[in-house]
Coordinates of C-alpha atoms and ligand atoms in Angstrom, one line a residue:
X1243 CA 2.1 15.2 13.3
X1244 CA 0.1 12.7 11.1
X1245 CA 1.3 13.1 7.1
X1246 CA 4.9 13.9 8.2
X1247 CA 6.6 10.6 7.6
X1248 CA 7.4 9.0 11.0
X1249 CA 6.1 5.7 10.0
X1250 CA 8.4 5.8 6.5
X1251 CA 11.4 7.5 9.2
X1252 CA 10.9 4.9 11.5
X1253 CA 10.4 1.5 9.0
X1254 CA 13.9 3.0 6.8
X1255 CA 15.4 3.3 9.6
X1256 CA 14.6 -0.7 10.5
X1257 CA 15.6 -2.1 7.2
X1258 CA 19.5 -0.1 7.4
X1259 CA 19.0 -2.5 10.6
X1260 CA 17.7 -5.5 9.0
X1261 CA 20.4 -5.3 6.7
X1262 CA 22.9 -5.3 9.2
X1263 CA 21.8 -8.8 10.1
X1264 CA 19.7 -7.4 13.2
X1265 CA 15.7 -9.1 13.1
X1266 CA 13.3 -5.9 13.2
X1267 CA 9.8 -5.9 14.1
X1268 CA 7.4 -3.3 14.1
X1269 CA 4.2 -1.9 15.7
X1270 CA 1.6 0.3 14.6
X1271 CA -0.1 2.2 17.4
X1272 CA -3.9 4.1 16.1
X1273 CA -5.2 5.3 19.0
X1274 CA -8.9 5.3 17.0
X1275 CA -11.4 3.4 19.0
X1276 CA -12.1 1.1 15.4
X1277 CA -10.7 -1.7 16.9
X1278 CA -10.0 -2.8 13.2
X1279 CA -9.4 -0.9 10.1
X1280 CA -11.9 -3.5 8.8
X1281 CA -14.5 -0.7 8.6
X1282 CA -12.8 2.1 7.8
X1283 CA -13.4 4.3 5.0
X1284 CA -10.6 4.8 2.1
X1285 CA -11.7 8.7 1.9
X1286 CA -10.3 9.3 5.8
X1287 CA -7.9 6.4 6.5
X1288 CA -6.4 5.4 3.5
X1289 CA -6.4 1.8 2.4
X1290 CA -7.6 -0.7 4.3
X1291 CA -4.8 -3.6 4.2
X1292 CA -4.9 -7.0 4.4
X1293 CA -2.3 -9.2 6.3
X1294 CA -1.2 -12.8 5.4
X1295 CA -3.7 -14.1 8.3
X1296 CA -6.6 -12.5 7.3
X1297 CA -5.8 -9.2 9.5
X1298 CA -7.7 -5.7 7.8
X1299 CA -4.7 -3.2 9.1
X1300 CA -4.0 0.5 9.0
X1301 CA -2.3 0.9 6.0
X1302 CA 1.6 1.7 7.2
X1303 CA 1.6 -1.6 8.3
X1304 CA 1.7 -2.2 4.7
X1305 CA 5.2 0.4 5.0
X1306 CA 6.4 -1.8 7.2
X1307 CA 5.9 -4.5 5.9
X1308 CA 8.1 -3.6 2.3
X1309 CA 10.5 -1.9 3.9
X1310 CA 11.3 -5.1 6.3
X1311 CA 10.4 -7.7 4.5
X1312 CA 8.7 -9.3 6.8
X1313 CA 5.2 -10.3 7.1
X1314 CA 3.4 -9.1 10.3
X1315 CA 0.2 -10.2 12.1
X1316 CA -3.3 -8.5 13.5
X1317 CA -0.8 -8.3 16.6
X1318 CA 1.3 -5.2 15.2
X1319 CA -1.8 -3.1 14.8
X1320 CA -2.9 -2.0 18.6
X1321 CA -5.7 0.2 19.4
X1322 CA -7.6 2.2 21.3
X1323 CA -10.2 0.2 20.7
X1324 CA -9.0 -2.6 20.5
X1325 CA -6.9 -2.5 23.9
X1326 CA -10.9 -0.8 24.7
X1327 CA -12.3 -4.5 23.9
X1328 CA -10.0 -6.9 25.4
X1329 CA -9.8 -4.7 28.8
X1330 CA -13.7 -4.3 29.2
X1331 CA -14.8 -8.1 28.2
X1332 CA -12.5 -9.2 30.8
X1333 CA -14.3 -7.2 33.1
X1334 CA -17.9 -9.0 32.1
X1335 CA -16.2 -12.1 33.1
X1336 CA -15.0 -11.3 36.4
X1337 CA -11.0 -11.3 35.7
X1338 CA -10.6 -8.6 37.6
X1339 CA -12.0 -9.7 40.9
X1340 CA -13.1 -6.5 42.0
X1341 CA -10.7 -4.0 41.5
X1342 CA -11.8 -0.5 39.2
X1343 CA -10.9 -1.1 36.2
X1344 CA -9.3 2.2 35.4
X1345 CA -7.3 3.6 31.8
X1346 CA -4.0 3.8 34.3
X1347 CA -3.3 0.8 35.6
X1348 CA -5.3 -1.6 32.8
X1349 CA -5.4 0.0 29.8
X1350 CA -1.5 1.1 30.1
X1351 CA -0.9 -2.4 30.4
X1352 CA -2.4 -4.0 28.0
X1353 CA -1.2 -2.1 25.9
X1354 CA 2.3 -2.6 27.1
X1355 CA 2.2 -6.3 27.0
X1356 CA 1.4 -6.0 23.6
X1357 CA 4.2 -4.4 22.7
X1358 CA 6.4 -6.8 24.4
X1359 CA 4.5 -9.5 22.4
X1360 CA 4.8 -8.0 18.8
X1361 CA 8.5 -7.7 19.6
X1362 CA 9.1 -11.3 21.4
X1363 CA 11.9 -13.1 20.2
X1364 CA 13.1 -10.4 17.4
X1365 CA 16.1 -7.4 18.5
X1366 CA 14.7 -4.3 17.5
X1367 CA 10.8 -3.7 17.2
X1368 CA 9.8 -0.1 16.3
X1369 CA 6.5 1.5 17.9
X1370 CA 5.4 4.1 15.9
X1371 CA 2.1 6.1 17.8
X1372 CA 0.8 7.6 15.5
X1373 CA -1.2 11.5 15.3
X1374 CA 0.0 13.8 17.5
X1375 CA 1.2 14.6 20.3
X1376 CA -0.9 16.9 23.2
X1377 CA -3.9 14.9 21.5
X1378 CA -6.5 13.0 24.1
X1379 CA -6.5 10.1 22.3
X1380 CA -2.8 9.3 22.5
X1381 CA -2.3 10.4 25.6
X1382 CA -3.2 6.2 26.9
X1383 CA -0.2 5.5 24.7
X1384 CA 2.1 7.8 25.5
X1385 CA 1.5 6.6 29.0
X1386 CA 2.1 3.5 28.4
X1387 CA 5.2 4.6 26.6
X1388 CA 6.9 6.4 29.2
X1389 CA 6.1 3.6 32.6
X1390 CA 7.8 1.3 30.1
X1391 CA 10.7 4.0 29.9
X1392 CA 10.6 3.6 33.7
X1393 CA 10.6 -0.2 33.2
X1394 CA 13.2 -0.3 31.2
X1395 CA 17.2 -0.1 31.5
X1396 CA 18.0 2.3 29.3
X1397 CA 20.0 0.4 26.8
X1398 CA 17.5 -1.1 25.5
X1399 CA 15.2 1.6 24.6
X1400 CA 15.2 5.0 22.6
X1401 CA 12.9 7.6 22.1
X1402 CA 12.4 9.3 18.8
X1403 CA 10.2 12.0 17.5
X1404 CA 9.7 12.9 14.5
X1405 CA 9.0 16.8 13.7
X1406 CA 7.8 19.7 11.4
X1407 CA 11.0 22.2 10.2
X1408 CA 9.4 25.1 8.3
X1409 CA 10.8 27.6 6.6
X1410 CA 10.5 31.4 6.8
X1411 CA 9.6 33.5 4.0
X1412 CA 13.1 34.4 3.9
X1413 CA 14.1 31.1 3.4
X1414 CA 15.3 30.4 6.9
X1415 CA 14.5 26.9 9.1
X1416 CA 12.0 27.0 11.8
X1417 CA 12.8 25.1 15.2
X1418 CA 9.7 26.4 17.1
X1419 CA 7.0 23.5 16.2
X1420 CA 10.1 21.4 17.2
X1421 CA 10.7 23.3 20.6
X1422 CA 7.2 23.4 21.4
X1423 CA 6.3 19.8 20.5
X1424 CA 8.8 18.8 22.4
X1425 CA 7.6 21.0 25.8
X1426 CA 4.5 19.6 25.2
X1427 CA 6.3 16.1 24.9
X1428 CA 8.0 16.9 28.5
X1429 CA 5.1 17.4 30.1
X1430 CA 4.1 14.5 30.0
X1431 CA 7.2 13.1 31.5
X1432 CA 9.0 11.9 28.1
X1433 CA 12.3 12.9 26.9
X1434 CA 13.2 12.2 23.6
X1435 CA 16.8 10.9 22.7
X1436 CA 16.4 11.2 18.7
X1437 CA 15.0 13.8 17.0
X1438 CA 14.0 14.0 13.1
X1439 CA 13.4 17.0 11.3
X1440 CA 11.1 16.4 8.4
X1441 CA 12.0 19.6 6.2
X1442 CA 12.4 20.2 2.0
X1443 CA 16.0 20.8 2.9
X1444 CA 18.0 19.4 5.4
X1445 CA 18.7 20.8 8.6
X1446 CA 21.7 23.8 9.0
X1447 CA 24.5 22.6 11.2
X1448 CA 23.1 25.7 13.4
X1449 CA 19.5 24.5 13.4
X1450 CA 20.8 21.0 14.5
X1451 CA 22.3 22.9 17.4
X1452 CA 20.1 25.0 18.6
X1453 CA 17.5 22.1 18.6
X1454 CA 19.9 20.3 20.5
X1455 CA 20.2 23.0 23.2
X1456 CA 16.8 23.7 23.2
X1457 CA 15.4 19.9 23.2
X1458 CA 18.5 18.7 25.6
X1459 CA 19.7 15.9 22.7
X1460 CA 23.6 15.8 21.9
X1461 CA 24.0 17.2 18.4
X1462 CA 24.5 14.4 17.3
X1463 CA 21.3 12.7 18.0
X1464 CA 19.4 15.2 15.8
X1465 CA 18.8 14.2 12.0
X1466 CA 17.8 15.9 9.3
X1467 CA 15.8 14.1 7.2
X1468 CA 14.8 15.8 4.1
X1469 CA 12.2 15.8 0.8
X1470 CA 13.5 13.1 -1.5
X1471 CA 12.6 11.8 -5.1
X1472 CA 11.1 9.1 -3.4
X1473 CA 9.5 7.0 -0.2
X1474 CA 12.6 4.2 -0.8
X1475 CA 15.3 6.8 -0.8
X1476 CA 14.9 7.5 2.7
X1477 CA 16.7 4.3 4.1
X1478 CA 20.0 6.9 1.4
X1479 CA 19.5 9.3 4.4
X1480 CA 18.9 7.6 6.7
X1481 CA 22.3 6.1 6.2
X1482 CA 23.9 9.3 5.2
X1483 CA 22.7 10.6 8.2
X1484 CA 24.2 8.2 10.5
X1485 CA 20.7 7.1 12.2
X1486 CA 20.4 3.7 11.9
X1487 CA 24.6 3.8 12.9
X1488 CA 23.6 6.1 16.1
X1489 CA 20.6 3.1 17.0
X1490 CA 22.8 0.5 17.1
X1491 CA 25.3 2.6 19.1
X1492 CA 23.1 3.6 21.7
X1493 CA 20.9 0.3 22.3
X1494 CA 24.9 -1.3 22.8
X1495 CA 23.4 -4.2 19.9
X1496 CA 27.3 -4.8 18.2
X1497 CA 30.0 -4.1 20.0
X1498 CA 31.2 -1.4 16.7
X1499 CA 29.3 0.4 13.6
X1500 CA 28.6 -2.6 10.8
X1501 CA 30.9 -1.4 7.7
X1502 CA 27.9 -0.4 5.1
X1503 CA 26.2 -3.0 4.3
X1504 CA 26.8 -4.9 1.1
X1505 CA 22.4 -5.6 1.1
X1506 CA 22.5 -1.6 1.1
X1507 CA 24.4 -1.0 -1.7
X1508 CA 21.3 -3.5 -3.7
X1509 CA 19.0 -1.8 -1.8
X1510 CA 20.7 1.7 -3.3
X1511 CA 21.2 0.3 -6.9
X1512 CA 17.6 -0.6 -7.1
X1513 CA 15.8 2.1 -6.2
X1514 CA 18.6 4.7 -7.7
X1515 CA 18.0 3.3 -10.9
X1516 CA 18.4 5.2 -14.0
X1517 CA 16.0 4.8 -16.6
X1518 CA 14.5 5.7 -20.2
X1519 CA 11.5 3.2 -21.1
X1520 CA 8.5 4.6 -19.2
X1521 CA 4.9 3.5 -20.1
X1522 CA 1.7 4.7 -19.0
X1523 CA -0.6 3.1 -16.5
X1524 CA -4.3 3.4 -16.3
X1525 CA -6.2 2.9 -13.0
X1526 CA -9.9 3.1 -13.2
X1527 CA -10.7 3.8 -9.9
X1528 CA -13.6 5.8 -7.5
X1529 CA -11.3 7.1 -5.1
X1530 CA -9.7 10.3 -6.3
X1531 CA -6.8 9.9 -3.5
X1532 CA -3.6 8.2 -3.4
X1533 CA -3.8 6.7 -0.1
X1534 CA -7.2 4.5 -1.4
X1535 CA -4.9 2.6 -3.8
X1536 CA -1.4 3.1 -2.5
X1537 CA -0.5 -0.6 -2.6
X1538 CA -1.5 -1.1 -6.0
X1539 CA 1.0 2.5 -6.5
X1540 CA 3.3 1.0 -4.5
X1541 CA 3.2 -2.8 -6.3
X1542 CA 4.0 -0.9 -9.9
X1543 CA 6.7 0.7 -8.7
X1544 CA 7.7 -2.3 -7.4
X1545 CA 8.0 -4.0 -10.7
X1546 CA 8.8 -1.0 -12.5
X1547 CA 12.4 -1.3 -10.3
X1548 CA 12.2 -4.8 -11.2
X1549 CA 11.9 -3.8 -14.9
X1550 CA 13.8 -0.9 -15.4
X1551 CA 11.3 1.2 -16.1
X1552 CA 9.2 4.1 -15.1
X1553 CA 5.9 3.4 -14.3
X1554 CA 3.2 6.3 -14.9
X1555 CA -0.1 5.9 -13.3
X1556 CA -2.7 8.1 -14.4
X1557 CA -5.7 8.6 -12.3
X1558 CA -8.5 7.1 -14.5
X1559 CA -12.6 8.3 -12.6
X1560 CA -14.6 5.7 -13.2
X1561 CA -17.6 7.3 -11.2
X1562 CA -17.2 10.7 -14.3
X1563 CA -15.8 9.4 -17.4
X1564 CA -15.6 12.8 -18.6
X1565 CA -12.8 13.9 -21.9
X1566 CA -9.7 14.0 -19.8
X1567 CA -10.4 10.8 -18.3
X1568 CA -11.6 9.0 -21.7
X1569 CA -8.1 10.3 -23.1
X1570 CA -5.8 8.8 -20.2
X1571 CA -7.5 5.7 -21.0
X1572 CA -6.8 5.9 -24.3
X1573 CA -2.8 6.9 -24.1
X1574 CA -2.6 4.3 -21.7
X1575 CA -0.6 0.8 -22.6
X1576 CA -1.9 -0.8 -19.3
X1577 CA -5.2 -0.5 -17.6
X1578 CA -5.7 -1.2 -14.1
X1579 CA -9.2 -2.1 -12.3
X1580 CA -9.1 -2.3 -8.3
X1581 CA -10.6 -3.6 -6.0
X1582 CA -14.0 -1.8 -3.7
X1583 CA -17.2 -2.4 -3.0
X1584 CA -21.0 -1.3 -3.8
X1585 CA -22.0 0.2 -6.9
X1586 CA -19.9 3.5 -7.1
X1587 CA -18.4 3.6 -10.3
X1588 CA -18.9 -0.2 -12.0
X1589 CA -20.3 1.2 -14.7
X1590 CA -17.0 3.2 -15.4
X1591 CA -14.9 -0.1 -14.6
X1592 CA -16.6 -2.1 -17.0
X1593 CA -16.8 0.5 -20.1
X1594 CA -12.7 0.5 -19.1
X1595 CA -12.3 -3.1 -18.9
X1596 CA -14.2 -3.7 -22.2
X1597 CA -11.7 -0.5 -24.1
X1598 CA -8.9 -2.5 -23.0
X1599 CA -10.0 -6.5 -23.6
X1600 CA -11.4 -5.0 -27.4
X1601 CA -8.1 -3.1 -28.3
X1602 CA -5.7 -5.2 -27.3
X1603 CA -4.8 -3.2 -23.7
X1604 CA -3.0 -5.1 -21.6
X1605 CA -5.3 -5.5 -18.0
X1606 CA -5.6 -6.1 -14.3
X1607 CA -8.4 -6.4 -12.8
X1608 CA -8.0 -7.2 -9.0
X1609 CA -10.8 -8.6 -6.3
X1610 CA -13.0 -6.2 -8.2
X1611 CA -11.7 -5.8 -11.3
X1612 CA -11.4 -9.3 -11.7
X1613 CA -15.7 -10.0 -10.8
X1614 CA -16.1 -6.6 -13.7
X1615 CA -13.9 -9.0 -16.0
X1616 CA -16.2 -11.8 -15.8
X1617 CA -19.5 -9.1 -15.5
X1618 CA -18.3 -7.8 -18.7
X1619 CA -17.3 -10.6 -20.3
X1620 CA -20.6 -12.3 -19.8
X1621 CA -22.8 -9.3 -21.3
X1622 CA -21.2 -8.8 -24.0
X1623 CA -19.4 -12.0 -25.5
X1624 CA -21.8 -14.1 -23.8
X1625 CA -24.6 -12.0 -24.5
X1626 CA -26.2 -11.8 -21.3
X1627 CA -27.9 -8.5 -21.1
X1628 CA -27.9 -7.6 -17.7
X1629 CA -25.6 -9.5 -16.1
X1630 CA -24.0 -8.2 -12.9
X1631 CA -22.9 -8.6 -9.3
X1632 CA -25.5 -10.0 -6.8
X1633 CA -23.8 -7.1 -4.5
X1634 CA -24.0 -4.6 -7.3
X1635 CA -27.3 -5.2 -8.6
X1636 CA -29.7 -7.5 -6.8
X1637 CA -32.2 -7.6 -9.3
X1638 CA -29.9 -8.5 -12.4
X1639 CA -31.6 -11.0 -14.7
X1640 CA -27.8 -13.3 -14.8
X1641 CA -26.1 -12.8 -11.1
X1642 CA -22.6 -14.3 -12.9
X1643 CA -20.9 -12.9 -9.4
X1644 CA -22.7 -13.7 -6.5
X1645 CA -22.7 -15.1 -3.0
X1646 CA -22.1 -19.0 -2.6
X1647 CA -24.9 -20.9 -1.4
X1648 CA -23.7 -21.4 2.0
X1649 CA -23.0 -17.6 2.2
X1650 CA -26.2 -16.6 1.7
X1651 CA -27.4 -18.2 5.1
X1652 CA -24.8 -16.1 7.0
X1653 CA -26.7 -12.7 8.3
X1654 CA -23.7 -11.3 9.8
X1655 CA -21.9 -9.6 6.9
X1656 CA -17.8 -10.4 9.0
X1657 CA -19.5 -13.9 8.8
X1658 CA -19.1 -14.2 5.0
X1659 CA -15.8 -12.3 4.1
X1660 CA -13.4 -14.4 2.9
X1661 CA -10.0 -13.1 4.1
X1662 CA -6.1 -13.3 3.9
X1663 CA -3.9 -15.5 2.3
X1664 CA -5.3 -18.7 0.3
X1665 CA -3.2 -21.2 -1.5
X1666 CA -4.9 -21.1 -6.0
X1667 CA -4.0 -23.9 -7.7
X1668 CA -2.9 -22.7 -10.8
X1669 CA -2.7 -24.6 -14.7
X1670 CA 0.0 -25.5 -16.1
X1671 CA 0.7 -24.1 -19.8
X1672 CA -1.9 -21.0 -18.5
X1673 CA -0.5 -17.2 -18.7
X1674 CA -0.8 -17.0 -14.9
X1675 CA 1.6 -20.2 -14.7
X1676 CA 4.0 -18.4 -16.9
X1677 CA 3.5 -15.5 -14.7
X1678 CA 3.7 -17.3 -11.5
X1679 CA 6.0 -19.7 -12.7
X1680 CA 4.5 -22.9 -10.6
X1681 CA 1.0 -24.2 -10.2
X1682 CA 0.3 -22.2 -7.4
X1683 CA 0.2 -19.4 -5.8
X1684 CA -0.6 -18.1 -2.3
X1685 CA -2.1 -14.3 -2.0
X1686 CA -4.3 -12.2 0.4
X1687 CA -7.9 -11.9 0.1
X1688 CA -10.9 -9.8 0.6
X1689 CA -13.4 -10.5 -0.4
X1690 CA -17.2 -11.7 -0.2
X1691 CA -18.2 -12.2 -3.4
X1692 CA -17.5 -15.2 -6.2
X1693 CA -17.8 -16.6 -9.7
X1694 CA -21.4 -18.3 -10.0
X1695 CA -20.5 -21.8 -10.2
X1696 CA -24.0 -21.8 -12.6
X1697 CA -22.2 -19.9 -14.9
X1698 CA -18.9 -20.9 -15.2
X1699 CA -19.1 -23.3 -18.2
X1700 CA -20.7 -21.3 -20.5
X1701 CA -18.2 -18.2 -19.9
X1702 CA -15.7 -21.0 -20.5
X1703 CA -16.9 -22.7 -23.4
X1704 CA -17.3 -18.8 -24.7
X1705 CA -13.5 -18.6 -24.3
X1706 CA -12.9 -16.8 -21.4
X1707 CA -10.8 -19.2 -19.4
X1708 CA -10.7 -19.5 -15.4
X1709 CA -6.7 -20.4 -15.0
X1710 CA -6.3 -20.7 -10.8
X1711 CA -8.8 -22.3 -8.6
X1712 CA -9.5 -22.4 -4.7
X1713 CA -12.0 -25.1 -4.4
X1714 CA -14.8 -24.1 -5.9
X1715 CA -13.8 -21.0 -5.9
X1716 CA -12.5 -19.2 -9.3
X1717 CA -9.3 -16.8 -8.6
X1718 CA -7.6 -15.5 -11.2
X1719 CA -9.2 -16.0 -15.1
X1720 CA -7.6 -15.0 -18.1
X1721 CA -8.4 -14.6 -21.9
X1722 CA -6.1 -16.8 -24.1
X1723 CA -6.9 -14.2 -27.5
X1724 CA -5.9 -11.4 -26.1
X1725 CA -2.3 -10.5 -25.5
X1726 CA -2.0 -9.8 -21.7
X1727 CA -5.6 -9.8 -19.8
X1728 CA -5.7 -11.0 -16.0
X1729 CA -7.8 -10.9 -13.0
X1730 CA -7.3 -12.0 -9.9
X1731 CA -9.9 -12.4 -7.2
X1732 CA -7.0 -11.9 -4.8
X1733 CA -5.2 -9.2 -4.2
X1734 CA -1.3 -9.7 -5.6
X1735 CA -1.1 -6.0 -4.7
X1736 CA -0.3 -6.7 -0.7
X1737 CA 2.5 -9.0 -1.4
X1738 CA 4.8 -6.5 -3.8
X1739 CA 7.9 -5.6 -2.2
X1740 CA 10.5 -2.9 -3.7
X1741 CA 13.2 -6.0 -3.8
X1742 CA 10.4 -9.0 -4.6
X1743 CA 8.0 -7.8 -7.5
X1744 CA 4.9 -9.6 -7.4
X1745 CA 4.7 -11.6 -11.1
X1746 CA 0.8 -10.4 -12.6
X1747 CA 2.0 -6.9 -11.8
X1748 CA 5.5 -7.7 -13.4
X1749 CA 3.0 -9.2 -15.8
X1750 CA 1.2 -6.4 -16.7
X1751 CA 3.8 -4.6 -16.9
X1752 CA 6.0 -6.5 -19.8
X1753 CA 2.3 -6.8 -21.8
X1754 CA 2.4 -2.5 -21.0
X1755 CA 6.1 -2.6 -22.5
X1756 CA 5.4 -4.2 -25.4
X1757 CA 2.1 -1.9 -26.1
X1758 CA 4.1 1.0 -25.7
X1759 CA 6.7 -0.2 -28.2
X1760 CA 4.4 -1.3 -30.8
X1761 CA 2.8 2.3 -30.4
X1762 CA 5.8 3.7 -31.4
X1763 CA 6.5 1.8 -33.9
X1764 CA 3.5 2.1 -35.7
X1765 CA 3.7 5.5 -34.9
X1766 CA 6.5 6.0 -37.1
X1767 CA 5.9 3.7 -39.7
X1768 CA 2.1 5.8 -40.1
X1769 CA 4.6 9.1 -40.4
X1770 CA 7.0 7.5 -42.2
X1771 CA 3.5 7.0 -44.6
X1772 CA 2.1 9.2 -45.0
X1773 CA 5.4 11.8 -46.1
X1774 CA 5.9 9.7 -48.8
X1775 CA 2.1 9.4 -49.6
X1776 CA 0.3 11.8 -48.9
X1777 CA -2.8 10.0 -50.5
X1778 CA -3.0 6.3 -48.4
X1779 CA -6.0 5.7 -47.0
X1780 CA -4.7 4.3 -44.3
X1781 CA -6.2 5.8 -41.0
X1782 CA -3.2 7.6 -38.6
X1783 CA -5.9 7.5 -35.3
X1784 CA -6.0 4.6 -34.5
X1785 CA -8.3 4.5 -31.2
X1786 CA -4.7 2.7 -28.9
X1787 CA -2.0 5.5 -30.7
X1788 CA -1.6 7.9 -28.9
X1789 CA -3.9 11.3 -29.3
X1790 CA -2.5 14.2 -30.7
X1791 CA -0.5 16.8 -28.1
X1792 CA -2.6 19.5 -28.1
X1793 CA -0.4 22.4 -26.4
X1794 CA -4.4 21.9 -24.0
X1795 CA -3.7 18.5 -22.4
X1796 CA -4.5 18.3 -18.8
X1797 CA -1.4 17.6 -17.2
X1798 CA -0.9 14.1 -15.7
X1799 CA -2.2 13.6 -12.7
X1800 CA -0.2 11.8 -10.2
X1801 CA -2.6 10.4 -8.5
Ligands
LIG3074 N1 -17.1 -6.2 -3.3 C1 -16.5 -7.2 -4.1 C2 -16.8 -7.9 -3.0 O1 -17.5 -8.4 -1.3 C3 -15.1 -7.3 -3.9 C4 -13.8 -7.0 -2.9 C5 -12.8 -6.1 -3.4 O2 -12.6 -5.6 -4.2 N2 -11.9 -6.3 -2.1 O3 -16.9 -9.9 -3.3

């Protein structure tokens, strides 16, 4: 069943295998007809994740990269669309020499080839089949896996099935859904070796035994995967349950199970560290769906792990900035304006950027957030009324963001997209060089529009600094008069890892922490002033100060 956590279960197991010294990679299978995730709406599938080779892929690949600490490529996301496209292209060019081209064996062969190629050169390859057992879409993939089992020696392949273990009203764990999905799997010739039960609490020993008996696996091959406070705790559960050791044993990877590794200890320390520090970050976007900005959430979390700070991310709706949302912006210690396409919410994002700039609230603009940072500055500081991005307002008198002349002639929209890892040169003595600790960085891109070259000199003369460039393209902006105002044309969130936080996010967090301390000190200062001097004329409601608790305050909506 989708959304159950099989990706996190697989990735966490992979992390432990990597910790034990094995090289691990992953393949995510998405049984939809789209060739890749590039054209998919974030409301349906969440964020489009970008790999270093420029592939636009399912967000689960982001989880694999974050857990495994490896970089993957387009070949690690297999979709129905990709397999069919390739087979049909081969058919059109006559490669099948007159054969009837069919799902079995041609599509299934193509699927197996893709898995083998992605696994090449590694000790272990995790293959996650998305979707639900029994769905028509998933059938060719499950058939390919059945053939794989048939063709592969027992000690080289394990099938794991992640199932939901719900509770009855009287609190009893129910194994029926597991029994039925295993029955469904067996009807297509697949017998799982391992069962992982997703449930609110650990599986009772009785539940494990029942599952083992009805699903024909040893009891020690049934594992609990209960809810945990954070996804990065799942490897710790997997280790406690012994799933990694079971895999190592069954795949005959080592003579004996390796002891708990130092790397797993470091992971444990990192993800379970307690802290009293907390900052509030406003994320001003247009999708009220956490998955649409998952890499940003994770990058903020990684920065928090790095600095020992809890980061609360508060969703601010750029499209409908009502009082509650405005209050979240005012109460924020830092503001993030994420990437995006199209005009919806652009006005709210520009307002949020102006607020952060004028009130010295730490700001990080990503891609569209960077571009709108330029727009806001052009309008308000440079005085270019109506300045905008040509993507959003094609009739603007000042298209400060537009297509470069060489892009404008391109008719195929896909052809103008700049994707994947590119290097940025960073000016020494800039905020960017301080946070990156050097004069270059390589980050991933996914955009079409650029800062228009004819406005750069005026923008810089008015105080905006483009401290990172890639040839004629502006990549990083900063505002030297502001405590932390940084925009990046690229998406640093895609390279952030739990144990390697992304510099722009760590920089934002440091600045947000200072902002929080400043506010706290000022509140304490103004409180004592009020106590001693009731007639003092000092304003007690400053723009960036937290608003009075009203008791009716809307609970912070965590995205
Ligand atoms: N829509 C903008 C562009 O295409 C920004 C893209 C993004 O934020 N990913 O340039």
